[in-house]
mmCIF file of N, CA and C in Angstrom:
data_model
loop_
_atom_site.group_PDB
_atom_site.id
_atom_site.type_symbol
_atom_site.label_atom_id
_atom_site.label_comp_id
_atom_site.label_asym_id
_atom_site.label_seq_id
_atom_site.Cartn_x
_atom_site.Cartn_y
_atom_site.Cartn_z
ATOM 1 N N UNK A 21 -92.932 77.191 222.798
ATOM 2 C CA UNK A 21 -93.234 77.107 221.397
ATOM 3 C C UNK A 21 -94.471 76.251 221.176
ATOM 4 N N UNK A 22 -95.227 76.648 220.159
ATOM 5 C CA UNK A 22 -96.398 75.837 219.825
ATOM 6 C C UNK A 22 -96.015 74.876 218.704
ATOM 7 N N UNK A 23 -96.540 73.689 218.761
ATOM 8 C CA UNK A 23 -96.203 72.725 217.712
ATOM 9 C C UNK A 23 -96.851 73.106 216.378
ATOM 10 N N UNK A 24 -96.234 72.703 215.289
ATOM 11 C CA UNK A 24 -96.804 72.941 213.956
ATOM 12 C C UNK A 24 -98.039 72.064 213.786
ATOM 13 N N UNK A 25 -98.934 72.437 212.851
ATOM 14 C CA UNK A 25 -100.139 71.617 212.644
ATOM 15 C C UNK A 25 -99.779 70.186 212.293
ATOM 16 N N UNK A 26 -100.370 69.265 213.014
ATOM 17 C CA UNK A 26 -100.111 67.850 212.779
ATOM 18 C C UNK A 26 -100.962 67.325 211.643
ATOM 19 N N UNK A 27 -100.787 66.054 211.365
ATOM 20 C CA UNK A 27 -101.493 65.433 210.263
ATOM 21 C C UNK A 27 -103.008 65.432 210.473
ATOM 22 N N UNK A 28 -103.456 65.265 211.706
ATOM 23 C CA UNK A 28 -104.883 65.134 211.974
ATOM 24 C C UNK A 28 -105.474 66.359 212.636
ATOM 25 N N UNK A 29 -104.797 67.476 212.596
ATOM 26 C CA UNK A 29 -105.319 68.670 213.247
ATOM 27 C C UNK A 29 -106.459 69.251 212.406
ATOM 28 N N UNK A 30 -107.515 69.656 213.074
ATOM 29 C CA UNK A 30 -108.679 70.201 212.389
ATOM 30 C C UNK A 30 -108.339 71.559 211.783
ATOM 31 N N UNK A 31 -108.699 71.751 210.520
ATOM 32 C CA UNK A 31 -108.451 73.000 209.816
ATOM 33 C C UNK A 31 -109.801 73.647 209.513
ATOM 34 N N UNK A 32 -109.845 74.955 209.573
ATOM 35 C CA UNK A 32 -111.077 75.669 209.241
ATOM 36 C C UNK A 32 -111.336 75.548 207.736
ATOM 37 N N UNK A 33 -112.588 75.335 207.374
ATOM 38 C CA UNK A 33 -112.949 75.182 205.961
ATOM 39 C C UNK A 33 -114.139 76.084 205.664
ATOM 40 N N UNK A 34 -113.983 76.927 204.684
ATOM 41 C CA UNK A 34 -115.083 77.767 204.230
ATOM 42 C C UNK A 34 -115.376 77.363 202.788
ATOM 43 N N UNK A 35 -116.594 76.903 202.512
ATOM 44 C CA UNK A 35 -116.913 76.486 201.147
ATOM 45 C C UNK A 35 -116.737 77.636 200.159
ATOM 46 N N UNK A 36 -116.410 77.281 198.919
ATOM 47 C CA UNK A 36 -116.185 78.279 197.888
ATOM 48 C C UNK A 36 -117.433 79.137 197.670
ATOM 49 N N UNK A 37 -118.610 78.574 197.868
ATOM 50 C CA UNK A 37 -119.846 79.317 197.652
ATOM 51 C C UNK A 37 -119.992 80.492 198.615
ATOM 52 N N UNK A 38 -119.241 80.515 199.695
ATOM 53 C CA UNK A 38 -119.337 81.607 200.652
ATOM 54 C C UNK A 38 -118.537 82.827 200.214
ATOM 55 N N UNK A 39 -117.618 82.626 199.267
ATOM 56 C CA UNK A 39 -116.831 83.744 198.764
ATOM 57 C C UNK A 39 -117.636 84.519 197.731
ATOM 58 N N UNK A 40 -117.344 85.787 197.598
ATOM 59 C CA UNK A 40 -118.006 86.598 196.583
ATOM 60 C C UNK A 40 -117.417 86.223 195.231
ATOM 61 N N UNK A 41 -118.286 85.893 194.290
ATOM 62 C CA UNK A 41 -117.828 85.479 192.967
ATOM 63 C C UNK A 41 -117.379 86.692 192.160
ATOM 64 N N UNK A 42 -116.346 86.484 191.373
ATOM 65 C CA UNK A 42 -115.905 87.539 190.473
ATOM 66 C C UNK A 42 -116.953 87.724 189.387
ATOM 67 N N UNK A 43 -117.208 88.959 188.982
ATOM 68 C CA UNK A 43 -118.187 89.157 187.901
ATOM 69 C C UNK A 43 -117.670 88.553 186.604
ATOM 70 N N UNK A 44 -118.586 87.982 185.841
ATOM 71 C CA UNK A 44 -118.193 87.391 184.570
ATOM 72 C C UNK A 44 -117.858 88.495 183.585
ATOM 73 N N UNK A 45 -116.923 88.251 182.672
ATOM 74 C CA UNK A 45 -116.575 89.282 181.694
ATOM 75 C C UNK A 45 -117.772 89.592 180.801
ATOM 76 N N UNK A 46 -117.935 90.851 180.496
ATOM 77 C CA UNK A 46 -119.073 91.285 179.685
ATOM 78 C C UNK A 46 -118.698 91.176 178.213
ATOM 79 N N UNK A 47 -118.976 90.011 177.633
ATOM 80 C CA UNK A 47 -118.728 89.816 176.208
ATOM 81 C C UNK A 47 -119.954 90.275 175.427
ATOM 82 N N UNK A 48 -119.709 90.956 174.363
ATOM 83 C CA UNK A 48 -120.832 91.357 173.508
ATOM 84 C C UNK A 48 -121.395 90.141 172.797
ATOM 85 N N UNK A 49 -120.505 89.264 172.355
ATOM 86 C CA UNK A 49 -120.908 88.055 171.660
ATOM 87 C C UNK A 49 -120.411 86.851 172.467
ATOM 88 N N UNK A 50 -121.296 85.947 172.846
ATOM 89 C CA UNK A 50 -120.858 84.822 173.662
ATOM 90 C C UNK A 50 -119.882 83.896 172.924
ATOM 91 N N UNK A 51 -119.985 83.798 171.600
ATOM 92 C CA UNK A 51 -119.106 82.944 170.806
ATOM 93 C C UNK A 51 -118.535 83.785 169.665
ATOM 94 N N UNK A 52 -117.449 84.519 169.915
ATOM 95 C CA UNK A 52 -116.959 85.471 168.914
ATOM 96 C C UNK A 52 -116.581 84.827 167.581
ATOM 97 N N UNK A 53 -116.010 83.643 167.586
ATOM 98 C CA UNK A 53 -115.609 83.010 166.329
ATOM 99 C C UNK A 53 -116.845 82.645 165.513
ATOM 100 N N UNK A 54 -117.835 82.017 166.148
ATOM 101 C CA UNK A 54 -119.067 81.645 165.437
ATOM 102 C C UNK A 54 -119.810 82.888 164.967
ATOM 103 N N UNK A 55 -119.886 83.905 165.797
ATOM 104 C CA UNK A 55 -120.606 85.118 165.423
ATOM 105 C C UNK A 55 -119.966 85.789 164.214
ATOM 106 N N UNK A 56 -118.649 85.815 164.188
ATOM 107 C CA UNK A 56 -117.942 86.410 163.055
ATOM 108 C C UNK A 56 -118.191 85.608 161.782
ATOM 109 N N UNK A 57 -118.104 84.293 161.879
ATOM 110 C CA UNK A 57 -118.334 83.437 160.726
ATOM 111 C C UNK A 57 -119.778 83.558 160.236
ATOM 112 N N UNK A 58 -120.732 83.554 161.148
ATOM 113 C CA UNK A 58 -122.136 83.675 160.772
ATOM 114 C C UNK A 58 -122.397 85.016 160.083
ATOM 115 N N UNK A 59 -121.781 86.076 160.581
ATOM 116 C CA UNK A 59 -121.950 87.395 159.967
ATOM 117 C C UNK A 59 -121.415 87.394 158.533
ATOM 118 N N UNK A 60 -120.249 86.781 158.331
ATOM 119 C CA UNK A 60 -119.673 86.702 156.985
ATOM 120 C C UNK A 60 -120.571 85.894 156.056
ATOM 121 N N UNK A 61 -121.105 84.783 156.537
ATOM 122 C CA UNK A 61 -121.979 83.955 155.710
ATOM 123 C C UNK A 61 -123.261 84.704 155.352
ATOM 124 N N UNK A 62 -123.818 85.430 156.303
ATOM 125 C CA UNK A 62 -125.048 86.176 156.025
ATOM 126 C C UNK A 62 -124.793 87.249 154.973
ATOM 127 N N UNK A 63 -123.662 87.938 155.068
ATOM 128 C CA UNK A 63 -123.331 88.973 154.077
ATOM 129 C C UNK A 63 -123.116 88.374 152.694
ATOM 130 N N UNK A 64 -122.634 87.127 152.639
ATOM 131 C CA UNK A 64 -122.408 86.457 151.364
ATOM 132 C C UNK A 64 -123.679 85.791 150.836
ATOM 133 N N UNK A 65 -124.772 85.833 151.604
ATOM 134 C CA UNK A 65 -126.026 85.235 151.174
ATOM 135 C C UNK A 65 -126.098 83.735 151.395
ATOM 136 N N UNK A 66 -125.248 83.197 152.248
ATOM 137 C CA UNK A 66 -125.240 81.765 152.518
ATOM 138 C C UNK A 66 -126.173 81.424 153.670
ATOM 139 N N UNK A 67 -126.511 80.139 153.780
ATOM 140 C CA UNK A 67 -127.356 79.663 154.878
ATOM 141 C C UNK A 67 -126.542 79.642 156.166
ATOM 142 N N UNK A 68 -127.178 80.049 157.249
ATOM 143 C CA UNK A 68 -126.532 80.090 158.555
ATOM 144 C C UNK A 68 -127.366 79.254 159.520
ATOM 145 N N UNK A 69 -126.754 78.324 160.267
ATOM 146 C CA UNK A 69 -127.514 77.527 161.232
ATOM 147 C C UNK A 69 -128.229 78.417 162.250
ATOM 148 N N UNK A 70 -129.494 78.111 162.479
ATOM 149 C CA UNK A 70 -130.278 78.866 163.448
ATOM 150 C C UNK A 70 -131.003 80.057 162.858
ATOM 151 N N UNK A 71 -130.776 80.347 161.577
ATOM 152 C CA UNK A 71 -131.429 81.472 160.906
ATOM 153 C C UNK A 71 -132.289 80.885 159.791
ATOM 154 N N UNK A 72 -133.553 81.315 159.682
ATOM 155 C CA UNK A 72 -134.399 80.772 158.618
ATOM 156 C C UNK A 72 -133.771 80.993 157.238
ATOM 157 N N UNK A 73 -133.843 79.970 156.389
ATOM 158 C CA UNK A 73 -133.287 80.025 155.043
ATOM 159 C C UNK A 73 -134.411 80.396 154.075
ATOM 160 N N UNK A 74 -134.351 81.612 153.547
ATOM 161 C CA UNK A 74 -135.429 82.093 152.673
ATOM 162 C C UNK A 74 -135.534 81.283 151.391
ATOM 163 N N UNK A 75 -134.398 80.884 150.823
ATOM 164 C CA UNK A 75 -134.440 80.105 149.579
ATOM 165 C C UNK A 75 -135.098 78.747 149.815
ATOM 166 N N UNK A 76 -134.772 78.081 150.893
ATOM 167 C CA UNK A 76 -135.371 76.785 151.207
ATOM 168 C C UNK A 76 -136.870 76.934 151.440
ATOM 169 N N UNK A 77 -137.280 77.968 152.149
ATOM 170 C CA UNK A 77 -138.712 78.183 152.382
ATOM 171 C C UNK A 77 -139.437 78.426 151.073
ATOM 172 N N UNK A 78 -138.831 79.185 150.159
ATOM 173 C CA UNK A 78 -139.451 79.447 148.853
ATOM 174 C C UNK A 78 -139.593 78.150 148.073
ATOM 175 N N UNK A 79 -138.552 77.307 148.089
ATOM 176 C CA UNK A 79 -138.604 76.048 147.348
ATOM 177 C C UNK A 79 -139.634 75.084 147.917
ATOM 178 N N UNK A 80 -139.786 75.042 149.222
ATOM 179 C CA UNK A 80 -140.755 74.108 149.822
ATOM 180 C C UNK A 80 -142.189 74.586 149.674
ATOM 181 N N UNK A 81 -142.404 75.877 149.454
ATOM 182 C CA UNK A 81 -143.761 76.392 149.249
ATOM 183 C C UNK A 81 -144.241 76.194 147.824
ATOM 184 N N UNK A 82 -143.321 76.007 146.880
ATOM 185 C CA UNK A 82 -143.708 75.846 145.466
ATOM 186 C C UNK A 82 -144.414 74.502 145.280
ATOM 187 N N UNK A 83 -145.357 74.447 144.343
ATOM 188 C CA UNK A 83 -146.040 73.160 144.079
ATOM 189 C C UNK A 83 -145.066 72.144 143.518
ATOM 190 N N UNK A 84 -145.340 70.857 143.792
ATOM 191 C CA UNK A 84 -144.448 69.793 143.360
ATOM 192 C C UNK A 84 -144.493 69.635 141.836
ATOM 193 N N UNK A 85 -145.719 69.616 141.296
ATOM 194 C CA UNK A 85 -145.890 69.462 139.857
ATOM 195 C C UNK A 85 -146.367 70.774 139.268
ATOM 196 N N UNK A 86 -145.804 71.163 138.137
ATOM 197 C CA UNK A 86 -146.300 72.388 137.492
ATOM 198 C C UNK A 86 -147.711 72.205 136.969
ATOM 199 N N UNK A 87 -148.466 73.273 136.912
ATOM 200 C CA UNK A 87 -149.863 73.201 136.425
ATOM 201 C C UNK A 87 -149.913 73.337 134.943
#
């Protein structure tokens, strides 16, 4: 009979990087909750982070004092 592996017996080790990685899931939207919320806000005419705000741009282009 062969003895069972002892406490100090050398074990073969293959780093995880040597294994083939599983393909990542193909999500259409990387953040589905944020994308859904942003879509709803855009349809309602609200400001959305990361999207230029047309109303703010219009207000900042107007002269400070009326002529």
